[in-house]
Short mmCIF file of C-alpha atoms and ligand atoms in Angstrom, two decimals:
data_model
loop_
_atom_site.label_atom_id
_atom_site.label_comp_id
_atom_site.label_asym_id
_atom_site.label_seq_id
_atom_site.Cartn_x
_atom_site.Cartn_y
_atom_site.Cartn_z
CA MET A 255 -73.87 -10.47 28.61
CA ARG A 256 -71.82 -12.66 26.30
CA THR A 257 -70.70 -16.15 27.14
CA VAL A 258 -67.06 -16.65 26.17
CA TYR A 259 -64.73 -19.64 26.16
CA VAL A 260 -61.45 -19.79 28.08
CA ASN A 261 -59.34 -22.95 28.45
CA GLY A 262 -62.14 -25.48 28.59
CA GLU A 263 -64.77 -23.34 30.30
CA TYR A 264 -67.77 -21.38 29.07
CA LEU A 265 -68.05 -18.29 31.28
CA PRO A 266 -69.80 -14.92 31.41
CA GLU A 267 -67.38 -12.43 29.80
CA THR A 268 -66.82 -10.58 33.10
CA GLU A 269 -65.61 -13.76 34.79
CA ALA A 270 -63.20 -14.89 32.08
CA THR A 271 -59.54 -14.19 32.89
CA VAL A 272 -56.01 -15.04 31.78
CA SER A 273 -52.74 -14.56 33.67
CA ILE A 274 -50.89 -11.23 33.57
CA PHE A 275 -47.84 -13.38 32.69
CA ASP A 276 -49.52 -14.78 29.60
CA ARG A 277 -47.08 -14.44 26.69
CA GLY A 278 -49.88 -13.18 24.50
CA PHE A 279 -50.19 -10.19 26.84
CA LEU A 280 -46.46 -9.63 27.47
CA MET A 281 -44.97 -10.52 24.06
CA ALA A 282 -47.76 -10.72 21.50
CA ASP A 283 -46.81 -14.41 21.41
CA GLY A 284 -50.10 -15.59 20.05
CA VAL A 285 -52.07 -16.31 16.90
CA TYR A 286 -55.70 -15.80 16.02
CA GLU A 287 -58.49 -16.45 13.55
CA VAL A 288 -61.70 -14.59 12.76
CA THR A 289 -64.54 -16.63 11.25
CA SER A 290 -67.72 -14.99 10.07
CA VAL A 291 -71.19 -16.22 10.91
CA LEU A 292 -74.08 -15.77 8.50
CA GLY A 293 -77.54 -17.12 9.25
CA GLY A 294 -76.09 -18.83 12.34
CA LYS A 295 -73.53 -20.77 10.29
CA LEU A 296 -69.74 -20.58 10.06
CA ILE A 297 -68.24 -19.41 6.77
CA ASP A 298 -65.02 -21.03 5.42
CA PHE A 299 -64.47 -22.81 8.75
CA ASP A 300 -62.11 -25.50 7.40
CA GLY A 301 -59.86 -22.86 5.84
CA HIS A 302 -59.57 -20.91 9.09
CA LEU A 303 -58.80 -24.07 11.05
CA ALA A 304 -56.14 -25.15 8.56
CA ARG A 305 -54.48 -21.73 8.71
CA LEU A 306 -54.57 -21.79 12.53
CA GLU A 307 -52.80 -25.13 12.50
CA ARG A 308 -50.14 -23.72 10.18
CA SER A 309 -49.66 -20.55 12.28
CA LEU A 310 -49.15 -22.68 15.39
CA SER A 311 -46.69 -24.97 13.67
CA GLU A 312 -44.64 -22.09 12.16
CA LEU A 313 -44.19 -20.71 15.69
CA ASP A 314 -43.48 -24.10 17.33
CA MET A 315 -46.55 -23.54 19.41
CA LYS A 316 -48.34 -26.51 20.90
CA LYS A 317 -51.93 -27.13 19.84
CA PRO A 318 -54.35 -26.30 22.64
CA ALA A 319 -55.89 -29.32 24.33
CA ALA A 320 -59.32 -28.67 22.82
CA PHE A 321 -58.05 -28.31 19.22
CA ASP A 322 -60.16 -31.20 17.90
CA ASP A 323 -63.24 -29.68 19.52
CA LEU A 324 -62.89 -26.24 17.92
CA LEU A 325 -65.86 -26.66 15.57
CA ASP A 326 -68.07 -27.69 18.50
CA ILE A 327 -66.83 -24.75 20.59
CA HIS A 328 -67.52 -22.29 17.75
CA ARG A 329 -71.01 -23.71 17.30
CA GLU A 330 -71.77 -23.70 21.01
CA LEU A 331 -70.73 -20.03 21.34
CA VAL A 332 -72.86 -19.10 18.32
CA ARG A 333 -75.78 -20.96 19.88
CA VAL A 334 -75.61 -19.71 23.47
CA ASN A 335 -75.06 -16.13 22.35
CA GLY A 336 -77.86 -16.29 19.80
CA ILE A 337 -75.61 -15.10 16.95
CA THR A 338 -77.34 -14.91 13.57
CA ASP A 339 -74.77 -12.71 11.81
CA GLY A 340 -71.41 -11.83 13.30
CA LEU A 341 -67.94 -13.15 14.01
CA VAL A 342 -66.20 -15.71 16.16
CA TYR A 343 -62.77 -14.58 17.36
CA LEU A 344 -60.31 -17.29 18.41
CA GLN A 345 -56.90 -16.74 19.98
CA VAL A 346 -54.18 -19.16 21.04
CA THR A 347 -51.17 -17.92 22.97
CA ARG A 348 -48.09 -19.73 24.24
CA GLY A 349 -49.52 -19.43 27.74
CA SER A 350 -47.74 -18.51 30.94
CA ASP A 351 -45.21 -20.21 33.15
CA GLY A 352 -45.71 -17.61 35.84
CA ASP A 353 -42.95 -15.12 34.95
CA ARG A 354 -41.53 -13.02 32.10
CA ASP A 355 -38.74 -14.57 30.03
CA PHE A 356 -37.69 -14.22 26.38
CA VAL A 357 -37.04 -17.95 26.25
CA PHE A 358 -40.12 -19.99 25.35
CA PRO A 359 -41.53 -21.90 28.32
CA ASP A 360 -41.25 -25.69 28.24
CA PRO A 361 -44.25 -26.94 26.21
CA GLU A 362 -44.30 -30.08 28.39
CA THR A 363 -45.24 -28.05 31.44
CA THR A 364 -46.88 -24.92 29.97
CA GLU A 365 -50.26 -25.21 28.28
CA PRO A 366 -51.26 -22.78 25.54
CA THR A 367 -54.11 -20.40 26.35
CA LEU A 368 -57.23 -20.79 24.22
CA VAL A 369 -59.81 -18.00 24.15
CA LEU A 370 -62.88 -17.61 21.92
CA PHE A 371 -65.63 -15.02 21.90
CA THR A 372 -68.39 -13.91 19.57
CA GLN A 373 -69.25 -10.49 18.13
CA SER A 374 -72.85 -9.98 17.06
CA LYS A 375 -73.17 -7.98 13.82
CA PRO A 376 -76.73 -8.10 12.56
CA GLY A 377 -76.88 -7.59 8.79
CA LEU A 378 -73.12 -8.21 8.40
CA ALA A 379 -73.54 -9.13 4.73
CA ASP A 380 -75.62 -6.01 3.96
CA SER A 381 -73.24 -3.40 5.35
CA PRO A 382 -73.85 0.12 3.95
CA ALA A 383 -70.12 0.37 3.08
CA ALA A 384 -70.53 -2.42 0.55
CA LYS A 385 -72.97 -0.22 -1.36
CA THR A 386 -70.91 2.98 -1.32
CA GLY A 387 -67.41 1.44 -1.33
CA ILE A 388 -64.52 2.54 0.89
CA LYS A 389 -61.65 5.00 0.58
CA VAL A 390 -58.07 3.92 1.20
CA ILE A 391 -54.75 5.70 1.62
CA GLY A 392 -51.23 4.33 1.12
CA ILE A 393 -48.90 3.98 4.09
CA GLU A 394 -45.48 2.43 4.46
CA ASP A 395 -45.46 -1.24 5.47
CA ILE A 396 -43.18 -1.42 8.50
CA ARG A 397 -44.44 -4.73 9.90
CA TRP A 398 -42.24 -7.75 10.62
CA GLY A 399 -41.28 -10.25 7.90
CA ARG A 400 -43.62 -13.15 8.69
CA ARG A 401 -46.98 -11.68 7.79
CA ASP A 402 -48.12 -15.10 6.57
CA ILE A 403 -48.47 -16.08 10.25
CA LYS A 404 -51.64 -14.64 11.73
CA THR A 405 -50.15 -13.26 14.94
CA VAL A 406 -51.78 -10.85 17.37
CA GLN A 407 -49.09 -8.21 16.70
CA LEU A 408 -51.67 -5.75 15.41
CA LEU A 409 -50.31 -2.44 16.69
CA TYR A 410 -49.13 -1.18 13.31
CA PRO A 411 -52.27 -2.24 11.42
CA SER A 412 -54.23 -0.51 14.15
CA MET A 413 -52.11 2.65 13.74
CA GLY A 414 -52.67 2.40 10.00
CA LYS A 415 -56.43 2.42 10.51
CA MET A 416 -56.02 5.55 12.66
CA MET A 417 -53.86 7.23 9.98
CA ALA A 418 -56.61 6.47 7.45
CA LYS A 419 -59.29 7.90 9.74
CA LYS A 420 -57.25 11.06 10.30
CA ALA A 421 -56.91 11.45 6.52
CA GLY A 422 -60.68 11.12 6.07
CA ALA A 423 -60.40 7.60 4.62
CA ASP A 424 -61.63 4.21 5.80
CA ASP A 425 -58.55 2.05 5.59
CA ALA A 426 -54.91 1.93 4.54
CA TRP A 427 -53.02 -0.14 1.99
CA MET A 428 -49.47 -0.86 3.03
CA ILE A 429 -46.59 -0.30 0.63
CA GLU A 430 -43.19 -1.97 0.62
CA ASP A 431 -40.49 -1.32 -2.00
CA GLY A 432 -43.02 0.64 -4.04
CA HIS A 433 -45.58 -2.16 -4.15
CA VAL A 434 -48.78 -2.73 -2.23
CA THR A 435 -48.59 -5.65 0.20
CA GLU A 436 -52.13 -5.71 1.66
CA GLY A 437 -54.70 -3.72 3.62
CA THR A 438 -54.44 -3.30 7.40
CA SER A 439 -56.78 -6.27 7.90
CA ASN A 440 -57.59 -7.47 4.40
CA ASN A 441 -56.09 -8.46 1.05
CA ALA A 442 -55.95 -5.84 -1.72
CA TYR A 443 -56.97 -6.14 -5.40
CA ILE A 444 -57.20 -3.94 -8.46
CA VAL A 445 -59.13 -4.56 -11.66
CA LYS A 446 -58.03 -3.39 -15.12
CA GLY A 447 -60.21 -4.43 -18.02
CA ASN A 448 -61.09 -8.09 -17.47
CA THR A 449 -58.08 -8.76 -15.23
CA ILE A 450 -57.99 -8.96 -11.45
CA VAL A 451 -54.56 -8.27 -9.96
CA THR A 452 -53.61 -9.20 -6.39
CA ARG A 453 -50.26 -9.76 -4.75
CA HIS A 454 -48.84 -13.30 -4.99
CA LEU A 455 -48.57 -15.40 -1.82
CA SER A 456 -45.32 -15.21 0.15
CA THR A 457 -44.24 -14.32 3.68
CA ASP A 458 -45.08 -10.67 2.79
CA ILE A 459 -48.84 -11.06 3.21
CA LEU A 460 -51.44 -13.05 5.07
CA HIS A 461 -52.77 -15.89 2.96
CA GLY A 462 -56.39 -14.81 3.18
CA ILE A 463 -58.99 -17.53 3.40
CA THR A 464 -61.45 -15.22 1.65
CA ARG A 465 -58.78 -14.48 -0.98
CA ALA A 466 -58.41 -18.17 -1.81
CA ALA A 467 -62.17 -18.61 -2.23
CA VAL A 468 -62.67 -15.39 -4.21
CA LEU A 469 -59.84 -16.20 -6.65
CA ARG A 470 -61.27 -19.67 -7.17
CA PHE A 471 -64.73 -18.26 -7.91
CA ALA A 472 -63.25 -15.58 -10.21
CA ARG A 473 -61.41 -18.22 -12.25
CA GLU A 474 -64.52 -20.40 -12.39
CA ALA A 475 -66.41 -17.38 -13.75
CA GLN A 476 -63.76 -17.08 -16.54
CA MET A 477 -62.23 -13.87 -15.14
CA GLN A 478 -58.48 -13.36 -15.64
CA VAL A 479 -56.43 -13.40 -12.45
CA GLU A 480 -52.84 -12.16 -12.15
CA GLU A 481 -51.11 -12.87 -8.85
CA ARG A 482 -48.34 -10.27 -8.76
CA ALA A 483 -47.33 -7.13 -6.92
CA PHE A 484 -48.75 -3.78 -8.12
CA THR A 485 -47.86 -0.15 -7.42
CA MET A 486 -50.06 2.63 -6.05
CA ASP A 487 -49.82 4.42 -9.42
CA GLU A 488 -51.16 1.32 -11.12
CA ALA A 489 -53.91 1.12 -8.50
CA LYS A 490 -54.94 4.75 -9.01
CA ALA A 491 -55.19 4.14 -12.75
CA ALA A 492 -57.25 0.95 -12.30
CA ASP A 493 -60.90 0.61 -13.33
CA GLU A 494 -61.86 -0.62 -9.89
CA ALA A 495 -60.45 -2.05 -6.69
CA PHE A 496 -61.58 -4.07 -3.70
CA VAL A 497 -60.43 -5.81 -0.53
CA THR A 498 -61.35 -9.18 0.95
CA SER A 499 -61.49 -10.52 4.51
CA ALA A 500 -63.61 -12.77 6.69
CA SER A 501 -65.39 -9.75 8.17
CA ALA A 502 -65.76 -7.59 5.03
CA PHE A 503 -66.17 -10.41 2.45
CA VAL A 504 -65.58 -8.56 -0.86
CA MET A 505 -65.57 -4.79 -0.17
CA PRO A 506 -65.35 -2.34 -3.09
CA VAL A 507 -62.70 0.41 -2.92
CA VAL A 508 -63.75 3.61 -4.69
CA GLU A 509 -60.94 6.01 -3.85
CA ILE A 510 -57.18 5.56 -3.48
CA ASP A 511 -55.05 8.37 -2.01
CA GLY A 512 -57.72 10.89 -3.01
CA THR A 513 -58.08 9.60 -6.59
CA ALA A 514 -61.55 8.31 -7.45
CA LEU A 515 -61.64 5.08 -9.45
CA GLY A 516 -63.95 5.08 -12.46
CA ASP A 517 -67.08 7.02 -11.55
CA GLY A 518 -66.35 6.73 -7.83
CA THR A 519 -68.92 4.00 -7.17
CA PRO A 520 -68.38 0.24 -6.64
CA GLY A 521 -67.35 -1.47 -9.87
CA PRO A 522 -69.11 -4.41 -11.54
CA VAL A 523 -66.36 -6.96 -10.86
CA ALA A 524 -66.28 -6.25 -7.12
CA LYS A 525 -70.07 -6.31 -6.95
CA ARG A 526 -70.29 -9.57 -8.87
CA LEU A 527 -67.54 -11.25 -6.81
CA ARG A 528 -69.24 -10.17 -3.60
CA GLU A 529 -72.48 -11.77 -4.75
CA ILE A 530 -70.77 -14.98 -5.85
CA TYR A 531 -68.71 -15.20 -2.66
CA LEU A 532 -71.71 -14.75 -0.37
CA GLU A 533 -73.81 -17.19 -2.37
CA GLU A 534 -71.17 -19.90 -2.69
CA SER A 535 -69.71 -19.67 0.81
CA LEU A 536 -73.18 -19.95 2.34
CA LYS A 537 -73.58 -23.26 0.53
CA SER A 538 -70.57 -24.71 2.36
CA ALA A 539 -71.26 -22.97 5.70
CA VAL A 540 -71.31 -25.29 8.72
N1 PDD B 158 -58.07 -9.93 9.25
N2 PDD B 158 -54.55 -9.54 5.61
C1 PDD B 158 -54.51 -9.19 6.91
C2 PDD B 158 -53.33 -8.41 7.41
C3 PDD B 158 -55.56 -9.55 7.78
O1 PDD B 158 -55.51 -9.21 9.07
C4 PDD B 158 -56.66 -10.28 7.25
C5 PDD B 158 -57.83 -10.70 8.12
C6 PDD B 158 -56.66 -10.61 5.89
C7 PDD B 158 -57.78 -11.40 5.25
O2 PDD B 158 -57.75 -12.75 5.64
P1 PDD B 158 -59.09 -13.62 5.70
O3 PDD B 158 -59.70 -13.53 4.37
O4 PDD B 158 -58.61 -14.97 6.02
O5 PDD B 158 -59.96 -13.01 6.79
C8 PDD B 158 -55.57 -10.24 5.10
C9 PDD B 158 -59.12 -10.33 10.19
C10 PDD B 158 -60.48 -10.35 9.57
C11 PDD B 158 -59.05 -9.44 11.42
O6 PDD B 158 -57.92 -9.19 11.84
O7 PDD B 158 -60.07 -9.07 11.98
#
């Protein structure tokens, strides 16, 4: 049984509870981070922590009491649960003042809820999907307008994943005003010639921590990077495509809305960036 962390306590998962009045539960009033673990170490930890701090501040949410101890808590959970490869999930919600109300509770008297748990995923970096690539479909992006904040409002992304499954694909790319925003739980890229194209940062997409690292490594490797919106037609005509996230790293995309890219196998740029990302991020793992 896993040991999880809730508001200052390490508990067996079956004994960990939060209030039914918690605003995370009633209103999706919460933010989260997912950090990957490779070889027992945390990947891109500082980036995830910095984004968490920003998400909290954008929502006027108080930092949980143990904020300065988050690295220690991550490490302790990895240790006690014997995680070699996997993920640490962290969630902060605005907490509960013992009732349901649209008005935020007084931060002086209501503490945020802090929950962390691990997911063991042996061989996370060698997933079979990385060798075959994944298939994506396009769906309309009907999410709210502050996608740069990593909130737990994941119903539509979850529905998108189900739409993809139903269509015989693995994931969905969301489209707004004719342009791809991002994947249901990852950032989206296409490659044409020597140029990598991915949507520019704004409130329309999550500012991926993996995205930032991958674009830095791509530029260091003298690849051309264009940060701009692209259409599904442009994507279908691309040489290759891929997605990035903390759990998938760099994942090749081999089919878009039924159109195979290139020869239908992972392209060289995606493969190379995956290798560089795994190699470089392991060097700075903590
Ligand atoms: N998802 N875009 C969206 C909508 C996401 O949910 C995620 C991450 C990303 C990639 O961000 P990063 O590189 O920082 O992981 C982009 C996480 C992994 C999840 O929800 O499980």
